[in-house]
Amino acid sequence: MEYVILGNSAAAVGCIEGIRSVDREGSITVVASEPYHTYSRPLISYLLEGKTDLERMKYRPDSYYEEMGVRTRLGVRAAALQPEEHKVVLEGGEELSYDKLLVATGSTPFVPPLEGLDTVEKQFTFLSLDDGKKLEAALTPESRVFILGAGLIGLKCAEGIARRVRSVEVADLANQVLPSILDEEGAKRVQAHLEKQGLTFHLGDTVARFSGNTATLQSGASVNFDVLVLAVGVRPNVSLVQDAGGRVERGVVIDSTGLTTLPDVYAAGDCCQSYDSTSGENKVLALLPNAYFQGECAGKTMAGEASSFTRAMPMNAIGFFGLHLITAGSYRGKKLVEEDGKNYKAFFVEDGLLKGYILLGDCLENAGIYTALIREQTPLNTVDFSLLREHPQFMAFSQAKRREMFGR
């Protein structure tokens, strides 16, 4: 078998390992536009902060490709798919034949069409290792940095550079930080913590126009800066599949095995949609664990073993300047809150099931119990959920359930 994988991040690694768990002999070729060994994107902010280095950012050891029998074409971009001919056309015209193909092309930063953006000399995005390197080269201890976007990417960028620059200001059209993963109360707590670290926020506001190193906001306020970071979102890289006639909605459409609507073409990771088991919706879930499991499932299927991945769910475990949080699932149904001065917990219950949660502070221990309740769709009337909300522990489960979980 000839396997070709387009991409070199978590979904690609999952696919390699899925294939090799079934087929030790088939040929695997990885084609990726970035020239680097596979690395962990969430660590880019820690690289800028000085908490890690390029060696420790590697997602797998140096010997990985050789040990897995993988040929790499790094720093090479795929230009087109020819699904009927089972070929990938590379930039420059070279063609690669395949029996099974995985598209794991990830996403690209969205650059909004803002008036005067072309007058800003030092502007950067913050998604790839090259983005991080370019931003780092532009920073000085006197830099005033303006970040457009108060989501995960923008705030991790802020954390990575805050100690290296004069000031960091962040603007977002949303009325709160981290609008995609926090409720209002959780966001207030995170914002207050970030402001204590010296960050300044302009929320419910965004840029109306740029003029050189000055941003005029829609409110009329202005921000003077030296370096601009655009972190307003990403767009799935769907063009290869779309141009070849494959079905695309918000991302590449796949079934539970990872198969697209093109013959023998699979997709995984940030470029494709997942079935969110907590909401019942098909959506793009740009999360490393989901990318890996999608890739692994596709790899096994490509190699001939029946496999499916149907338990994708939104989940984030992240920290900012020592404040840690975990979120999971969908925020639907009744909200139940447990809080004190240091910690905040919010649980979302619908139809007798836990659908999602937010944990913020020093209350993250055993959070996997909550995740398991969501993933397994455990009826809450079978556990002591009032106890679990306060202290996640296995004693809250029935004796029969504990026996099932632990085999005794």
PDB file of C-alpha atoms in Angstrom, residues 209-326:
ATOM      1  CA  ARG A 209      -8.966  51.698  10.893  1.00  0.00           C
ATOM      2  CA  PHE A 210      -5.208  51.775  11.097  1.00  0.00           C
ATOM      3  CA  SER A 211      -2.906  54.636  10.261  1.00  0.00           C
ATOM      4  CA  GLY A 212       0.665  53.469  10.577  1.00  0.00           C
ATOM      5  CA  ASN A 213       1.249  52.588  14.223  1.00  0.00           C
ATOM      6  CA  THR A 214      -2.048  53.981  15.461  1.00  0.00           C
ATOM      7  CA  ALA A 215      -5.273  51.999  15.663  1.00  0.00           C
ATOM      8  CA  THR A 216      -8.543  53.905  15.906  1.00  0.00           C
ATOM      9  CA  LEU A 217     -11.183  51.779  17.581  1.00  0.00           C
ATOM     10  CA  GLN A 218     -14.885  51.786  16.801  1.00  0.00           C
ATOM     11  CA  SER A 219     -15.503  53.487  20.152  1.00  0.00           C
ATOM     12  CA  GLY A 220     -13.293  56.380  19.067  1.00  0.00           C
ATOM     13  CA  ALA A 221     -10.439  55.425  21.386  1.00  0.00           C
ATOM     14  CA  SER A 222      -6.988  55.041  19.883  1.00  0.00           C
ATOM     15  CA  VAL A 223      -4.117  52.657  20.585  1.00  0.00           C
ATOM     16  CA  ASN A 224      -0.529  53.533  19.736  1.00  0.00           C
ATOM     17  CA  PHE A 225       1.699  50.520  19.197  1.00  0.00           C
ATOM     18  CA  ASP A 226       4.961  49.305  17.686  1.00  0.00           C
ATOM     19  CA  VAL A 227       3.992  45.694  16.940  1.00  0.00           C
ATOM     20  CA  LEU A 228       0.596  44.346  15.868  1.00  0.00           C
ATOM     21  CA  VAL A 229      -0.515  40.718  16.344  1.00  0.00           C
ATOM     22  CA  LEU A 230      -3.622  39.545  14.490  1.00  0.00           C
ATOM     23  CA  ALA A 231      -5.332  36.766  16.445  1.00  0.00           C
ATOM     24  CA  VAL A 232      -8.964  37.092  15.416  1.00  0.00           C
ATOM     25  CA  GLY A 233      -9.423  33.498  14.331  1.00  0.00           C
ATOM     26  CA  VAL A 234      -8.450  30.822  11.841  1.00  0.00           C
ATOM     27  CA  ARG A 235      -9.860  29.346   8.654  1.00  0.00           C
ATOM     28  CA  PRO A 236      -9.661  25.609   7.886  1.00  0.00           C
ATOM     29  CA  ASN A 237      -7.464  24.792   4.893  1.00  0.00           C
ATOM     30  CA  VAL A 238     -10.084  23.118   2.720  1.00  0.00           C
ATOM     31  CA  SER A 239      -9.078  24.205  -0.791  1.00  0.00           C
ATOM     32  CA  LEU A 240      -7.337  20.969  -1.834  1.00  0.00           C
ATOM     33  CA  VAL A 241     -10.450  18.901  -1.150  1.00  0.00           C
ATOM     34  CA  GLN A 242     -12.891  21.561  -2.329  1.00  0.00           C
ATOM     35  CA  ASP A 243     -11.086  22.161  -5.625  1.00  0.00           C
ATOM     36  CA  ALA A 244     -11.071  18.403  -6.242  1.00  0.00           C
ATOM     37  CA  GLY A 245     -14.859  18.266  -5.853  1.00  0.00           C
ATOM     38  CA  GLY A 246     -15.036  17.083  -2.244  1.00  0.00           C
ATOM     39  CA  ARG A 247     -17.823  18.257   0.034  1.00  0.00           C
ATOM     40  CA  VAL A 248     -16.944  21.194   2.266  1.00  0.00           C
ATOM     41  CA  GLU A 249     -19.096  23.071   4.780  1.00  0.00           C
ATOM     42  CA  ARG A 250     -17.333  24.938   7.582  1.00  0.00           C
ATOM     43  CA  GLY A 251     -14.597  22.360   7.170  1.00  0.00           C
ATOM     44  CA  VAL A 252     -14.041  19.257   5.076  1.00  0.00           C
ATOM     45  CA  VAL A 253     -16.993  16.877   5.571  1.00  0.00           C
ATOM     46  CA  ILE A 254     -16.013  13.395   6.774  1.00  0.00           C
ATOM     47  CA  ASP A 255     -17.802  10.339   8.123  1.00  0.00           C
ATOM     48  CA  SER A 256     -16.988   8.643  11.437  1.00  0.00           C
ATOM     49  CA  THR A 257     -13.995   6.860   9.871  1.00  0.00           C
ATOM     50  CA  GLY A 258     -12.498  10.070   8.490  1.00  0.00           C
ATOM     51  CA  LEU A 259     -13.458   9.374   4.859  1.00  0.00           C
ATOM     52  CA  THR A 260     -14.319  12.412   2.745  1.00  0.00           C
ATOM     53  CA  THR A 261     -16.703  12.351  -0.204  1.00  0.00           C
ATOM     54  CA  LEU A 262     -13.704  11.700  -2.483  1.00  0.00           C
ATOM     55  CA  PRO A 263     -12.658   8.072  -3.084  1.00  0.00           C
ATOM     56  CA  ASP A 264      -9.841   6.894  -0.775  1.00  0.00           C
ATOM     57  CA  VAL A 265      -9.299  10.447   0.532  1.00  0.00           C
ATOM     58  CA  TYR A 266      -9.538  10.930   4.296  1.00  0.00           C
ATOM     59  CA  ALA A 267      -9.231  14.053   6.426  1.00  0.00           C
ATOM     60  CA  ALA A 268      -8.449  14.780  10.080  1.00  0.00           C
ATOM     61  CA  GLY A 269      -7.668  17.673  12.374  1.00  0.00           C
ATOM     62  CA  ASP A 270      -8.375  21.373  12.117  1.00  0.00           C
ATOM     63  CA  CYS A 271      -9.199  21.293   8.397  1.00  0.00           C
ATOM     64  CA  CYS A 272     -12.292  19.123   8.838  1.00  0.00           C
ATOM     65  CA  GLN A 273     -15.486  18.905  10.803  1.00  0.00           C
ATOM     66  CA  SER A 274     -16.065  16.659  13.787  1.00  0.00           C
ATOM     67  CA  TYR A 275     -19.255  15.320  15.285  1.00  0.00           C
ATOM     68  CA  ASP A 276     -19.532  17.041  18.662  1.00  0.00           C
ATOM     69  CA  SER A 277     -20.976  14.308  20.883  1.00  0.00           C
ATOM     70  CA  THR A 278     -22.078  16.859  23.504  1.00  0.00           C
ATOM     71  CA  SER A 279     -24.188  19.025  21.190  1.00  0.00           C
ATOM     72  CA  GLY A 280     -25.018  16.646  18.342  1.00  0.00           C
ATOM     73  CA  GLU A 281     -23.625  19.149  15.839  1.00  0.00           C
ATOM     74  CA  ASN A 282     -21.005  18.821  13.138  1.00  0.00           C
ATOM     75  CA  LYS A 283     -18.431  21.559  13.642  1.00  0.00           C
ATOM     76  CA  VAL A 284     -14.732  22.320  13.431  1.00  0.00           C
ATOM     77  CA  LEU A 285     -13.069  21.393  16.729  1.00  0.00           C
ATOM     78  CA  ALA A 286      -9.543  22.777  16.487  1.00  0.00           C
ATOM     79  CA  LEU A 287      -8.163  20.774  19.401  1.00  0.00           C
ATOM     80  CA  LEU A 288      -4.996  18.687  19.514  1.00  0.00           C
ATOM     81  CA  PRO A 289      -6.469  15.549  21.179  1.00  0.00           C
ATOM     82  CA  ASN A 290      -9.367  15.404  18.722  1.00  0.00           C
ATOM     83  CA  ALA A 291      -6.954  15.890  15.823  1.00  0.00           C
ATOM     84  CA  TYR A 292      -4.802  12.995  17.005  1.00  0.00           C
ATOM     85  CA  PHE A 293      -7.728  10.608  17.538  1.00  0.00           C
ATOM     86  CA  GLN A 294      -9.282  11.528  14.186  1.00  0.00           C
ATOM     87  CA  GLY A 295      -5.957  10.884  12.490  1.00  0.00           C
ATOM     88  CA  GLU A 296      -5.457   7.583  14.302  1.00  0.00           C
ATOM     89  CA  CYS A 297      -8.947   6.422  13.352  1.00  0.00           C
ATOM     90  CA  ALA A 298      -8.387   7.389   9.712  1.00  0.00           C
ATOM     91  CA  GLY A 299      -5.013   5.624   9.680  1.00  0.00           C
ATOM     92  CA  LYS A 300      -6.456   2.360  10.954  1.00  0.00           C
ATOM     93  CA  THR A 301      -9.293   2.551   8.437  1.00  0.00           C
ATOM     94  CA  MET A 302      -6.895   3.331   5.593  1.00  0.00           C
ATOM     95  CA  ALA A 303      -4.892   0.239   6.557  1.00  0.00           C
ATOM     96  CA  GLY A 304      -7.990  -1.978   6.512  1.00  0.00           C
ATOM     97  CA  GLU A 305      -9.105  -2.164  10.160  1.00  0.00           C
ATOM     98  CA  ALA A 306     -12.659  -1.108  10.943  1.00  0.00           C
ATOM     99  CA  SER A 307     -12.480   1.971  13.134  1.00  0.00           C
ATOM    100  CA  SER A 308     -14.614   4.989  13.970  1.00  0.00           C
ATOM    101  CA  PHE A 309     -14.274   8.107  16.121  1.00  0.00           C
ATOM    102  CA  THR A 310     -17.581   9.389  17.432  1.00  0.00           C
ATOM    103  CA  ARG A 311     -16.702  10.861  20.815  1.00  0.00           C
ATOM    104  CA  ALA A 312     -15.159  14.175  19.850  1.00  0.00           C
ATOM    105  CA  MET A 313     -15.920  16.991  22.253  1.00  0.00           C
ATOM    106  CA  PRO A 314     -14.720  20.537  22.879  1.00  0.00           C
ATOM    107  CA  MET A 315     -12.094  20.493  25.624  1.00  0.00           C
ATOM    108  CA  ASN A 316      -9.370  22.883  26.730  1.00  0.00           C
ATOM    109  CA  ALA A 317      -6.791  22.656  29.496  1.00  0.00           C
ATOM    110  CA  ILE A 318      -4.786  25.857  29.633  1.00  0.00           C
ATOM    111  CA  GLY A 319      -3.118  28.330  31.957  1.00  0.00           C
ATOM    112  CA  PHE A 320      -2.286  32.027  31.967  1.00  0.00           C
ATOM    113  CA  PHE A 321       0.385  33.393  34.297  1.00  0.00           C
ATOM    114  CA  GLY A 322      -0.187  30.585  36.796  1.00  0.00           C
ATOM    115  CA  LEU A 323      -3.987  30.615  36.667  1.00  0.00           C
ATOM    116  CA  HIS A 324      -5.204  27.290  35.283  1.00  0.00           C
ATOM    117  CA  LEU A 325      -8.528  26.271  33.811  1.00  0.00           C
ATOM    118  CA  ILE A 326     -10.193  23.286  32.184  1.00  0.00           C
TER     119      ILE A 326
END
